[in-house]
Short mmCIF file of C-alpha atoms in Angstrom, two decimals:
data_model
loop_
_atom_site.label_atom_id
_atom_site.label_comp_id
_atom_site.label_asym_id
_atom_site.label_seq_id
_atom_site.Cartn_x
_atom_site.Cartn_y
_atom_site.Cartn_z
CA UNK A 40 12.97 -21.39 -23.44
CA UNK A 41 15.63 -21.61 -20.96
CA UNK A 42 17.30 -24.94 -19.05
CA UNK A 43 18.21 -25.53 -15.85
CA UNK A 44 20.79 -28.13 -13.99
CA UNK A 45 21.20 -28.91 -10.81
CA UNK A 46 22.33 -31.40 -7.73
CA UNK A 47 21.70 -31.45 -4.17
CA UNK A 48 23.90 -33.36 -1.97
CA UNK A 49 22.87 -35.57 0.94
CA UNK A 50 26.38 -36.96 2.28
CA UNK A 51 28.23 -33.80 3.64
CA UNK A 52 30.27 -33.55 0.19
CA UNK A 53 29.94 -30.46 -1.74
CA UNK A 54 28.02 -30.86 -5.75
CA UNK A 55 30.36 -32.05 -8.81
CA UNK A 56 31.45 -28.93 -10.47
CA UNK A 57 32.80 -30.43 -13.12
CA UNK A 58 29.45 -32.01 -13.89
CA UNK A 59 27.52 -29.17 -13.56
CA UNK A 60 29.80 -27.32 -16.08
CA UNK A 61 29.53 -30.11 -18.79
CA UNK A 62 25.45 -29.88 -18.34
CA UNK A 63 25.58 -26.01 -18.29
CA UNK A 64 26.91 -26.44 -21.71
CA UNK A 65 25.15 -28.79 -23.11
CA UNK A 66 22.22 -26.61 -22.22
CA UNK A 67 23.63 -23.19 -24.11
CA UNK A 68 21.14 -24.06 -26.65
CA UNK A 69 18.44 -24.07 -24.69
CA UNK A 70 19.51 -20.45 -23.26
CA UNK A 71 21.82 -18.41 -25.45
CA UNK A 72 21.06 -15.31 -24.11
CA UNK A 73 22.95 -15.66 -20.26
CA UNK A 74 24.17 -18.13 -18.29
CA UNK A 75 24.71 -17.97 -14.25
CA UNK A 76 25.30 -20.72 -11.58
CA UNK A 77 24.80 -20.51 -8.10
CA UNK A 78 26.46 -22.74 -4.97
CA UNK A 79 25.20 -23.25 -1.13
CA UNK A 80 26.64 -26.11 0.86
CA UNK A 81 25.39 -29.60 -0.69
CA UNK A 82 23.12 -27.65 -3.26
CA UNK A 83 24.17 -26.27 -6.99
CA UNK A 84 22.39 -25.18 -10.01
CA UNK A 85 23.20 -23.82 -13.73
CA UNK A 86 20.89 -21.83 -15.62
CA UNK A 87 20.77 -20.34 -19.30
CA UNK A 88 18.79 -18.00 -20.36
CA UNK A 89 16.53 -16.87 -23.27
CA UNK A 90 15.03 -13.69 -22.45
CA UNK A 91 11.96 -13.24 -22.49
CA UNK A 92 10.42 -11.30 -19.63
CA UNK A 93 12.38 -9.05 -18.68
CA UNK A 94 14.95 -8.54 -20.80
CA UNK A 95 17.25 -6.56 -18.30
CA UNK A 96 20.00 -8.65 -15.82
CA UNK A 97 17.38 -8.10 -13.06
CA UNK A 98 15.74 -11.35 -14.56
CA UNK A 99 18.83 -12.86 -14.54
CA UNK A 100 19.13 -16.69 -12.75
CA UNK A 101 19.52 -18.14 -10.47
CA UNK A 102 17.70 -16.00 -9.10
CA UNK A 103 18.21 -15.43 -5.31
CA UNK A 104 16.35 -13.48 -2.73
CA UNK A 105 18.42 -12.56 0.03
CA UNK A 106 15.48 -10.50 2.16
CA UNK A 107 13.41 -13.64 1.83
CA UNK A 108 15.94 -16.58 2.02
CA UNK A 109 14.79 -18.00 -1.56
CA UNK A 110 16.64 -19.28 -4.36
CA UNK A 111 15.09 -20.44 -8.31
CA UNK A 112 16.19 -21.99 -11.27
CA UNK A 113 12.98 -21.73 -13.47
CA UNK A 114 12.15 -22.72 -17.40
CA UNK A 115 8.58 -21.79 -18.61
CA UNK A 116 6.32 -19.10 -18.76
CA UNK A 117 3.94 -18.09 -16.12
CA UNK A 118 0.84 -15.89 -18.43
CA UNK A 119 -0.93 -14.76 -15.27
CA UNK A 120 2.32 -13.22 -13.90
CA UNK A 121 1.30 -9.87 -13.77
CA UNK A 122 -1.96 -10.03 -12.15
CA UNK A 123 -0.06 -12.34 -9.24
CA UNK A 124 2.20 -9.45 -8.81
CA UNK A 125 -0.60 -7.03 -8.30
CA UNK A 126 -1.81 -9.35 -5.69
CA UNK A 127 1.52 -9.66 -3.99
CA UNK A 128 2.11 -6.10 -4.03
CA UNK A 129 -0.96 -5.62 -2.05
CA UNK A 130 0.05 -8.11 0.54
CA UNK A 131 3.28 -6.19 0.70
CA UNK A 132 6.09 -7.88 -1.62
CA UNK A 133 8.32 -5.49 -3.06
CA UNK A 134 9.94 -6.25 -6.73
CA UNK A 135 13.43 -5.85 -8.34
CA UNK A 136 12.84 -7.25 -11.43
CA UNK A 137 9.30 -7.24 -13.99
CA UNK A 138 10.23 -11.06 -14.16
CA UNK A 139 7.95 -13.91 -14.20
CA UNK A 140 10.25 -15.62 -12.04
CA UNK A 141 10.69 -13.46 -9.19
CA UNK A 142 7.01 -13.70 -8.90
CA UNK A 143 7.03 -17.65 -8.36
CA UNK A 144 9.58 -16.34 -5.70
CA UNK A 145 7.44 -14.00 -4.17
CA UNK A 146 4.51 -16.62 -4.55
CA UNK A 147 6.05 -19.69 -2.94
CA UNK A 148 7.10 -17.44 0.34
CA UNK A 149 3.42 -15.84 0.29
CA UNK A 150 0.96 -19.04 -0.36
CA UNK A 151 4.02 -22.13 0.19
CA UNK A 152 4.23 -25.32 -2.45
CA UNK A 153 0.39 -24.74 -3.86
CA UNK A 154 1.19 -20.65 -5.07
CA UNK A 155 1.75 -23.05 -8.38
CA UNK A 156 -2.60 -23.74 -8.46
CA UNK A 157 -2.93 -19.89 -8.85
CA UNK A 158 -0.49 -20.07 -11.94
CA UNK A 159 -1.80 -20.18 -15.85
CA UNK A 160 1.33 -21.19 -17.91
CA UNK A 161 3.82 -23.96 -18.79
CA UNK A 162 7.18 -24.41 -16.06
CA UNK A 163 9.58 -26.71 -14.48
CA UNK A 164 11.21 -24.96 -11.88
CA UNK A 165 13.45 -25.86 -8.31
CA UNK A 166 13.00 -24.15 -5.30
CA UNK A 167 15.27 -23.74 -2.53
CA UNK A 168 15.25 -22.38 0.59
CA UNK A 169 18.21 -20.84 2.78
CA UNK A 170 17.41 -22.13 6.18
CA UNK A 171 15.85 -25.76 5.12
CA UNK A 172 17.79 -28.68 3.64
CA UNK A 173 16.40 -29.52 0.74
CA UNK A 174 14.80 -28.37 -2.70
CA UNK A 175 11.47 -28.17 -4.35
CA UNK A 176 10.58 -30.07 -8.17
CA UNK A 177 7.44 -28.70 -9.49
CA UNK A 178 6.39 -29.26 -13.17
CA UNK A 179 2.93 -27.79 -14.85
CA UNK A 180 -0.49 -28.91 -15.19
CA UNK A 181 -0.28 -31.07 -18.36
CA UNK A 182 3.70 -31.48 -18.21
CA UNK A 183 4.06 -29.10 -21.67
CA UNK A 184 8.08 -28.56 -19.94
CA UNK A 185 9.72 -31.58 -18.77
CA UNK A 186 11.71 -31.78 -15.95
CA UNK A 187 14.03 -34.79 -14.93
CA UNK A 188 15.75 -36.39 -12.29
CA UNK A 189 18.19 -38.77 -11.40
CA UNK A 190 19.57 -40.26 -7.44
CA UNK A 191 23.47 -40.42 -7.37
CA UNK A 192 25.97 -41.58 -5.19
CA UNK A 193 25.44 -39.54 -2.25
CA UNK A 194 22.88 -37.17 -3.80
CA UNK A 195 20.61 -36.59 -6.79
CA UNK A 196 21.07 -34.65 -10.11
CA UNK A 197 17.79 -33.01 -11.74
CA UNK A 198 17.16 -31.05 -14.84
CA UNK A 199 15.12 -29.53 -17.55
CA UNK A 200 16.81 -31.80 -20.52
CA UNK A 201 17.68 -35.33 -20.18
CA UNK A 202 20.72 -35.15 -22.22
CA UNK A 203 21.87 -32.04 -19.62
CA UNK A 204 21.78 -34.94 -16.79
CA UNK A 205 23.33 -37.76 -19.32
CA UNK A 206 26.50 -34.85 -19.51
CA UNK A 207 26.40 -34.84 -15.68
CA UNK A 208 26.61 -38.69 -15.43
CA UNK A 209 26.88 -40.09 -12.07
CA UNK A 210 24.00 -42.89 -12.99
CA UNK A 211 22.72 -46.03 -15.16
CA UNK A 212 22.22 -45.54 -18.52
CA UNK A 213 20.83 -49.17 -19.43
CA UNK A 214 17.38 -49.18 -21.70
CA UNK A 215 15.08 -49.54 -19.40
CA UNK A 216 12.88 -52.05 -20.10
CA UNK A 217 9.57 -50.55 -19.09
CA UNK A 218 10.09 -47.52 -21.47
CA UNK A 219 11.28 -49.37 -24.22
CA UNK A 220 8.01 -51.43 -24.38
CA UNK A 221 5.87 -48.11 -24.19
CA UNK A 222 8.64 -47.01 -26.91
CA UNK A 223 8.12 -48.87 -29.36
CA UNK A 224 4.11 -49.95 -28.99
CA UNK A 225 2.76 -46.70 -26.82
CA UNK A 226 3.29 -44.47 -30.14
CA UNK A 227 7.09 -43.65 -29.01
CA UNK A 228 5.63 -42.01 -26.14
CA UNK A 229 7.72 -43.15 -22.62
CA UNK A 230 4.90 -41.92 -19.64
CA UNK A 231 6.06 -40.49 -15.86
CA UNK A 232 8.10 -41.30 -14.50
CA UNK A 233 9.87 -43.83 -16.82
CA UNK A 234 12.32 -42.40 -19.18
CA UNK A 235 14.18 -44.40 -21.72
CA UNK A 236 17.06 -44.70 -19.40
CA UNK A 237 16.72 -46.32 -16.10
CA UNK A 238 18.84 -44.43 -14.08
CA UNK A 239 16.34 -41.30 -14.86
CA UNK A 240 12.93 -40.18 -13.81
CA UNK A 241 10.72 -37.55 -14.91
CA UNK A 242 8.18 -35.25 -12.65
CA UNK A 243 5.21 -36.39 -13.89
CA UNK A 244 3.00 -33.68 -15.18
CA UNK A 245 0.72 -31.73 -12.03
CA UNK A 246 3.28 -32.59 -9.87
CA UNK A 247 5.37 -31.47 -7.17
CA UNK A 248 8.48 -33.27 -5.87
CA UNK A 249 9.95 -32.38 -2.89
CA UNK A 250 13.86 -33.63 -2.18
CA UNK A 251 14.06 -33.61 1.84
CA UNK A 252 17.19 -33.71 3.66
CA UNK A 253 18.16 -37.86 3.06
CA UNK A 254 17.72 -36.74 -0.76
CA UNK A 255 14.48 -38.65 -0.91
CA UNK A 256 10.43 -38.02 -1.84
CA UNK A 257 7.75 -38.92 -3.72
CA UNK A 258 5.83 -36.84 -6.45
CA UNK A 259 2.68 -35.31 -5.21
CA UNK A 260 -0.15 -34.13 -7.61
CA UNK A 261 -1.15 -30.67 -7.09
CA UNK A 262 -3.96 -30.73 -10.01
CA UNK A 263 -5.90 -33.18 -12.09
CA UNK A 264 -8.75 -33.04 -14.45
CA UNK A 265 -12.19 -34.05 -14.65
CA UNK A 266 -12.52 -35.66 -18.22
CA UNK A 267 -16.38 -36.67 -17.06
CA UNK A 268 -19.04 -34.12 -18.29
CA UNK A 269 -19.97 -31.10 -15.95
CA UNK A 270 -23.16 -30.18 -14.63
CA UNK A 271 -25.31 -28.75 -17.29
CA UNK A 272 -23.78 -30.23 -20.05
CA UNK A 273 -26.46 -32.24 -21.13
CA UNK A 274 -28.51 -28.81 -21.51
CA UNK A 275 -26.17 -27.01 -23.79
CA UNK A 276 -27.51 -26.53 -27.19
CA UNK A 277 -24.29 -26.28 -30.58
CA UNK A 278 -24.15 -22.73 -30.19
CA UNK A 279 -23.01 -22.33 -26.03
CA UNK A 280 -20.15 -25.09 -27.32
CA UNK A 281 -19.08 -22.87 -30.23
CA UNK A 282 -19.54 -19.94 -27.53
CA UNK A 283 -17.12 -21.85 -25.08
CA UNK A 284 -14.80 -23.51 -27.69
CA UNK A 285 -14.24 -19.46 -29.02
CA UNK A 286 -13.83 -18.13 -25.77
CA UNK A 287 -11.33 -20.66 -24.68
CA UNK A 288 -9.17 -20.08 -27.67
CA UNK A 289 -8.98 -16.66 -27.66
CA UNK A 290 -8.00 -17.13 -24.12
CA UNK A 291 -5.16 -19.45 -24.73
CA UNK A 292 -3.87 -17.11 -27.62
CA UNK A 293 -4.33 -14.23 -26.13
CA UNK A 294 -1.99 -15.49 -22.55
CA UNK A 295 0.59 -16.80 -25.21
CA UNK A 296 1.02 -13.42 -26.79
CA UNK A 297 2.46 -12.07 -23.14
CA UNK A 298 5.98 -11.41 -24.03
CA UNK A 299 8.68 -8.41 -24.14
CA UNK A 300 10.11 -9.96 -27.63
CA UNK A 301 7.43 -10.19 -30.69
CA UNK A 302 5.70 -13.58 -31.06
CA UNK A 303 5.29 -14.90 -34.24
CA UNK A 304 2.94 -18.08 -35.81
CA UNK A 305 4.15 -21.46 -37.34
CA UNK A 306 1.36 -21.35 -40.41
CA UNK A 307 0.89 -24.03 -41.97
CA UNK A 308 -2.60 -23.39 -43.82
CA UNK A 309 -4.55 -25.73 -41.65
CA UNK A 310 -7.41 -25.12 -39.45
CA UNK A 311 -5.63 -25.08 -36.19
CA UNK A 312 -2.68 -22.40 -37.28
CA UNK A 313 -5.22 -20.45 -39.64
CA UNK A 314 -7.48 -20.36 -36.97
CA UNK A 315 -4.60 -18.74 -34.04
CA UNK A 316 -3.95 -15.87 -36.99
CA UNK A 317 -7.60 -15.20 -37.49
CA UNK A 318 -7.85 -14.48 -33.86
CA UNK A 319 -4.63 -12.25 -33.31
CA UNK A 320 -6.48 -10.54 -36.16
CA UNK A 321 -9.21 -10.35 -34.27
CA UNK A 322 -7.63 -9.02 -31.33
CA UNK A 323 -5.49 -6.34 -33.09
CA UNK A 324 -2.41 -7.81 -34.02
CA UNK A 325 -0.45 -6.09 -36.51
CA UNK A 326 2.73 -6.69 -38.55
CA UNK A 327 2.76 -10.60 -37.16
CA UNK A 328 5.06 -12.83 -38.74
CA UNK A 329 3.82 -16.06 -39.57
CA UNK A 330 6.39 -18.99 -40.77
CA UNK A 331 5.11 -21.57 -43.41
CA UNK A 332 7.73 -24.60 -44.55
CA UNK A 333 7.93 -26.39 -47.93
CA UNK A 334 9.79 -29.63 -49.43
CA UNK A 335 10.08 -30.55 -52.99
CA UNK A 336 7.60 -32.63 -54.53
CA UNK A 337 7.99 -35.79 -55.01
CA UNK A 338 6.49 -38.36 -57.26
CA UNK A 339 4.18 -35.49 -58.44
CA UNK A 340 3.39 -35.30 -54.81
CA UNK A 341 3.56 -31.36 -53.29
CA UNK A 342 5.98 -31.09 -50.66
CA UNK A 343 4.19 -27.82 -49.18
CA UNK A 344 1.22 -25.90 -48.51
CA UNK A 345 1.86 -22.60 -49.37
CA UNK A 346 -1.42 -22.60 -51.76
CA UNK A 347 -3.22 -22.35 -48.39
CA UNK A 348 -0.82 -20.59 -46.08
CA UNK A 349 -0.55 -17.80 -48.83
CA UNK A 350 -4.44 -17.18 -48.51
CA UNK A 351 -4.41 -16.90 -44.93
CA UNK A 352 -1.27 -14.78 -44.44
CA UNK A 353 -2.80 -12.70 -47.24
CA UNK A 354 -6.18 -12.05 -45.68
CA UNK A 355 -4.90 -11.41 -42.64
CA UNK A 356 -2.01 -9.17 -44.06
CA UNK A 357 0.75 -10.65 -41.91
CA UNK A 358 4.50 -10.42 -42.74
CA UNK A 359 5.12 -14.19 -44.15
CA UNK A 360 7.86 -15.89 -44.42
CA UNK A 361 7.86 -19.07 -47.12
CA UNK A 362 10.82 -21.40 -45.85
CA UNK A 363 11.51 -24.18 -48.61
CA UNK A 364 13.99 -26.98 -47.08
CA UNK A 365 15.98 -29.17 -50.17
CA UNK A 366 16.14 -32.78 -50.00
CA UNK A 367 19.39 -32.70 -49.86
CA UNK A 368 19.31 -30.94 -46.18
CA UNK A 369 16.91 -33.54 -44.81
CA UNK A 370 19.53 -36.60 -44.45
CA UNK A 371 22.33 -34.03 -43.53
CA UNK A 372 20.42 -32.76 -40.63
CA UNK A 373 19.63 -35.88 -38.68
CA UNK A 374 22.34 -35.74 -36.53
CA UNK A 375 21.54 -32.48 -35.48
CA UNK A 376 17.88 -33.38 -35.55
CA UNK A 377 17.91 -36.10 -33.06
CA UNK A 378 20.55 -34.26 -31.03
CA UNK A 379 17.78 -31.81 -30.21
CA UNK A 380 15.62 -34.40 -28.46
CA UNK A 381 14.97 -34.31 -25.18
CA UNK A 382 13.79 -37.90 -25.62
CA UNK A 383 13.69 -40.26 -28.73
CA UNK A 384 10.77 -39.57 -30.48
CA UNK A 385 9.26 -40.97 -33.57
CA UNK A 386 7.43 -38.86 -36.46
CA UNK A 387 7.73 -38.31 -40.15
CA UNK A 388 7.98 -34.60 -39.73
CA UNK A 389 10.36 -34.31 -37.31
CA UNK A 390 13.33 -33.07 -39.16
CA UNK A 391 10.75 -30.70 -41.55
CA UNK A 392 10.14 -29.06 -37.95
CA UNK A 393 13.50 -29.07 -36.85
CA UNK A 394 14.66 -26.91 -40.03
CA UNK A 395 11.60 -24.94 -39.47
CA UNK A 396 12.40 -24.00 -36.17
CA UNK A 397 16.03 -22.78 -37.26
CA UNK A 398 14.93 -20.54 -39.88
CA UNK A 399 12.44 -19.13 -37.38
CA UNK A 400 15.19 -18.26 -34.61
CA UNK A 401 16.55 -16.35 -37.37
CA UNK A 402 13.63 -13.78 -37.11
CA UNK A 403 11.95 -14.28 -33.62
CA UNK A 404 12.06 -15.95 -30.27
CA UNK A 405 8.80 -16.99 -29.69
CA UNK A 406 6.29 -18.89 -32.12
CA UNK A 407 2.58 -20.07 -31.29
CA UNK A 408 1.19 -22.99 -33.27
CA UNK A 409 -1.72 -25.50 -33.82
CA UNK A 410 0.23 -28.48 -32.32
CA UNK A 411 -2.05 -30.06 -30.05
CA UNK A 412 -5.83 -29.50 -31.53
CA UNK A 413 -5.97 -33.65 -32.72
CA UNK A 414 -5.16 -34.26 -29.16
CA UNK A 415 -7.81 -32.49 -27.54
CA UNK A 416 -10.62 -32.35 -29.76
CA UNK A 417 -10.35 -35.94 -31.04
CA UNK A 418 -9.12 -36.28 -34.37
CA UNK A 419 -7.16 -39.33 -34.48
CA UNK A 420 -8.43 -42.49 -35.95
CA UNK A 421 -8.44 -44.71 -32.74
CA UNK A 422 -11.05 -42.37 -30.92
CA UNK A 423 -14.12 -43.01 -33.63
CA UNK A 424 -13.70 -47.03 -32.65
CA UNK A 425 -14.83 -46.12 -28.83
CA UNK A 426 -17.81 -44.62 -29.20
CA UNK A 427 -20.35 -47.02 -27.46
CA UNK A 428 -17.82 -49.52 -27.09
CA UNK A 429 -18.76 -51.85 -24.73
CA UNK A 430 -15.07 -53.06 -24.04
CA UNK A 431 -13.23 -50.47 -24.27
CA UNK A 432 -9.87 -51.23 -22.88
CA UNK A 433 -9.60 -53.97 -25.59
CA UNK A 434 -10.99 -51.70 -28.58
CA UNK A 435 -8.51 -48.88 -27.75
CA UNK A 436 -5.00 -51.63 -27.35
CA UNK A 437 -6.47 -52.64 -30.67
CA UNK A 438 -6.57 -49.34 -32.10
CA UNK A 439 -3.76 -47.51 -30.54
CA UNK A 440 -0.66 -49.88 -29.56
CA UNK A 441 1.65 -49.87 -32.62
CA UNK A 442 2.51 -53.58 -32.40
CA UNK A 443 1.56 -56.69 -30.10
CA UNK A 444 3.57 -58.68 -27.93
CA UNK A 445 4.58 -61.53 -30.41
CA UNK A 446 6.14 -58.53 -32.60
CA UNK A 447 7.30 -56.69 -30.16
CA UNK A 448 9.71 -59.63 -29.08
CA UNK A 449 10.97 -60.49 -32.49
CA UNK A 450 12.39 -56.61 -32.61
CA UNK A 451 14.04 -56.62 -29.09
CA UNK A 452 16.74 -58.76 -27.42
CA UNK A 453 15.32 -61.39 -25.19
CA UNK A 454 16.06 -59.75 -21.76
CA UNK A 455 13.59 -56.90 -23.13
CA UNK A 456 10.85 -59.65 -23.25
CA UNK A 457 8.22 -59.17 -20.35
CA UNK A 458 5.11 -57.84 -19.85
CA UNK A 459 2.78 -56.30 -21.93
CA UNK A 460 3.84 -52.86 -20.42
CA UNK A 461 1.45 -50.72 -22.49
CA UNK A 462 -1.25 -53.19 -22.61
CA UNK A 463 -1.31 -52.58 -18.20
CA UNK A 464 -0.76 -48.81 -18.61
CA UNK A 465 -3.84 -48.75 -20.32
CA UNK A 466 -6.10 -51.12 -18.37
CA UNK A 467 -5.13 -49.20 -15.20
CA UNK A 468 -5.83 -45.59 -16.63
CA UNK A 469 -9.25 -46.72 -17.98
CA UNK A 470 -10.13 -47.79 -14.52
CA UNK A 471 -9.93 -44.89 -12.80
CA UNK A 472 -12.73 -43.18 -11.44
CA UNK A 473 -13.40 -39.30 -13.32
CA UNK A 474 -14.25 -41.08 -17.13
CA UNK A 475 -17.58 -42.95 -17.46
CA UNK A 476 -17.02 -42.83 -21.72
CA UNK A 477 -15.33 -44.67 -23.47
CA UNK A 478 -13.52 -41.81 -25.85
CA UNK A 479 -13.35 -39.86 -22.30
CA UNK A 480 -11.28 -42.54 -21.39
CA UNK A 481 -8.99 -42.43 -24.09
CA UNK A 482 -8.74 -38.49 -23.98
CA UNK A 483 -7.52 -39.00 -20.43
#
């Protein structure tokens, strides 16, 4: 959904164009719908497009609001967008566009850095304003769009895709150390700010960043969650959670379905997909397209699960769409594959997705899924091991990091060999105050 480049000089020298047009393209994936760019003094930015909202060139960006002195490069979705522009209206705002974006215009200049705590959605965005030096990094609550960042000679180079800044160029890009522990023992997952390189940082997620004049700042968290129980918890009987659990999902799905293009669902016969179909169902959907993908079997193995994604797409009557990938297309789309990372990742289904996603483009722009459910409700096989641990720190490094530190250093080179990276990460997160329990602990 969109990307964004940008870079904001500190020296007196005007932005790289010839950078920012080798990151613009490397982002036309990302946006193949428009593309703009937009220069002022030490600051310039690249955006493409995938329209979503809005679907006329008033949503075009950057977007940049002369009455108000504002300028936006944005990539995201704001759900709650049309009730904020009710609100502004009221306080006297007029509109040009039916854009998301020009209401986290309208926002910032009505309510400053924190209009992004009245905001339900997923966004990295930069800010700038016309009469102060400067710009403004802000990512969402739980970092669902990524948003990077890198100092350079005499300025510093931020955007939505890492390899849109590694086009750019301008800074290091050695392994950093840090990330290549959490790499390859932290489940492939690199946390804020590290990135794999070391001349890159990322937002981290509830953050804004704010760039001042000398080029410089530190993130600052706007939000954070309570993972302790709330008051009254202890009095709830299995029903009120069902109660809760139902109302918060067909709250989630019901905020994804804002669009002005039809939204479709990845099925893949599980509980988590089967359920998001049940409930546009529920709320009146019709004619939804749902997306199911299938290998061949191997070893008497089934690659797919149509069986089940048949008897949900059936009962629900939605327009489905059976996508079988050959093995012969798995190998031959690696490249491409990994070229679609915004970082390295590791996973078994990776390329399965990948091809998924393609064949889905084909028919629609925008796809809800289950991704996610394991995540919050539990499901993975290192959370059972916490409950009434007594140490918890060492029962979850024993039941989540991939690899200790004697095999760790017999994979990497020895100037990778340090500390037990992960091993900290995790000590330090478990310490902090707003998780009593052990599995809240490891949710957090």
């Amino acid at each position: 959904m969109c990307g964004f480049y940008g870079e904001f000089r500190r020296d007196g020298r005007l932005p790289d164009l010839a950078a920012l047009e080798r990151a613009s393209a490397r982002l036309a994936p990302r946006g193949p719908d428009a593309a703009g760019s937009f220069q002022q003094s030490g600051l310039a930015v690249a955006h493409r497009r995938l329209k979503i909202i809005d679907l006329s060139e008033h949503g075009q960006q950057p977007m940049v609001d002369n009455e108000l002195g504002l300028g936006l490069v944005f990539n995201g979705m704001i759900y709650n967008y049309r009730e904020l522009r009710e609100t502004l209206r009221e306080k006297g705002y007029r509109f040009f566009s039916t854009s998301d974006t020009e209401v986290l215009l309208k926002a910032y200049h009505a309510w400053g850095p924190r209009c992004v705590e009245r905001m339900h959605g997923m966004f990295a965005f930069a800010l700038w304003e016309r009469d102060r030096p400067g710009v403004l990094l802000g990512r969402d609550r739980l970092g669902i769009k990524p948003l990077y960042y890198a100092p350079v000679d005499g300025g510093i180079r931020f955007a939505s895709t890492l390899p849109a800044l590694v086009a750019a160029g301008g800074f290091p890009t050695a392994v950093d150390p840090v990330a290549l522990h959490h790499y390859l023992s932290f489940h492939a997952v690199v946390p804020a700010p590290h990135t794999i390189l070391s001349g890159v940082r990322k937002v981290p997620p509830g953050c804004l960043l704010r760039l001042g004049p000398d080029g410089t700042g530190e993130p600052e968290p706007y939000w954070e969650l309570n993972y302790g129980p709330a008051e009254g918890d202890e009095d709830k009987e299995l029903v009120d959670w069902q109660q809760e659990v139902g109302a918060a999902l067909r709250t989630a799905v019901r905020r994804r379905q804002i669009a002005d293009v039809p939204v479709g669902v990845l099925l893949s016969g599980g509980l988590d997909s089967s359920l998001i179909v049940g409930l546009l169902a529920e709320m009146g959907q019709r004619d939804l397209q749902t997306f199911s993908v299938g290998f061949e079997a191997v070893g008497g193995e089934s690659g797919d699960e149509f069986e089940y994604s048949d008897i949900v797409a059936g009962e629900f009557g939605t327009d489905h769409h059976r996508i079988r990938v050959p093995t012969s297309e798995l190998l031959g789309t690696l490249g491409e594959c990994v070229d679609a990372m915004s970082e390295p990742m590791v996973s078994h289904d990776v390329i399965g997705f990948y091809l998924l996603s393609r064949e889905v483009a084909r028919h629609v722009k925008v796809v809800q899924s289950g991704q996610g459910a394991d995540e919050v409700f539990g499901g993975y096989h290192w959370y059972p091991p916490l409950v009434g641990s007594e140490r918890p720190v060492r029962d979850y490094r024993r039941a989540f990091l991939d690899r200790g530190q004697r095999e760790l250093r017999a994979l990497v080179h020895p100037r990778f060999h340090g500390r037990n990276h992960s091993g900290r990460l995790v000590t330090r997160h478990f310490a902090q105050p707003g998780a009593d329990d052990p599995v809240d602990k490891a949710l957090r």
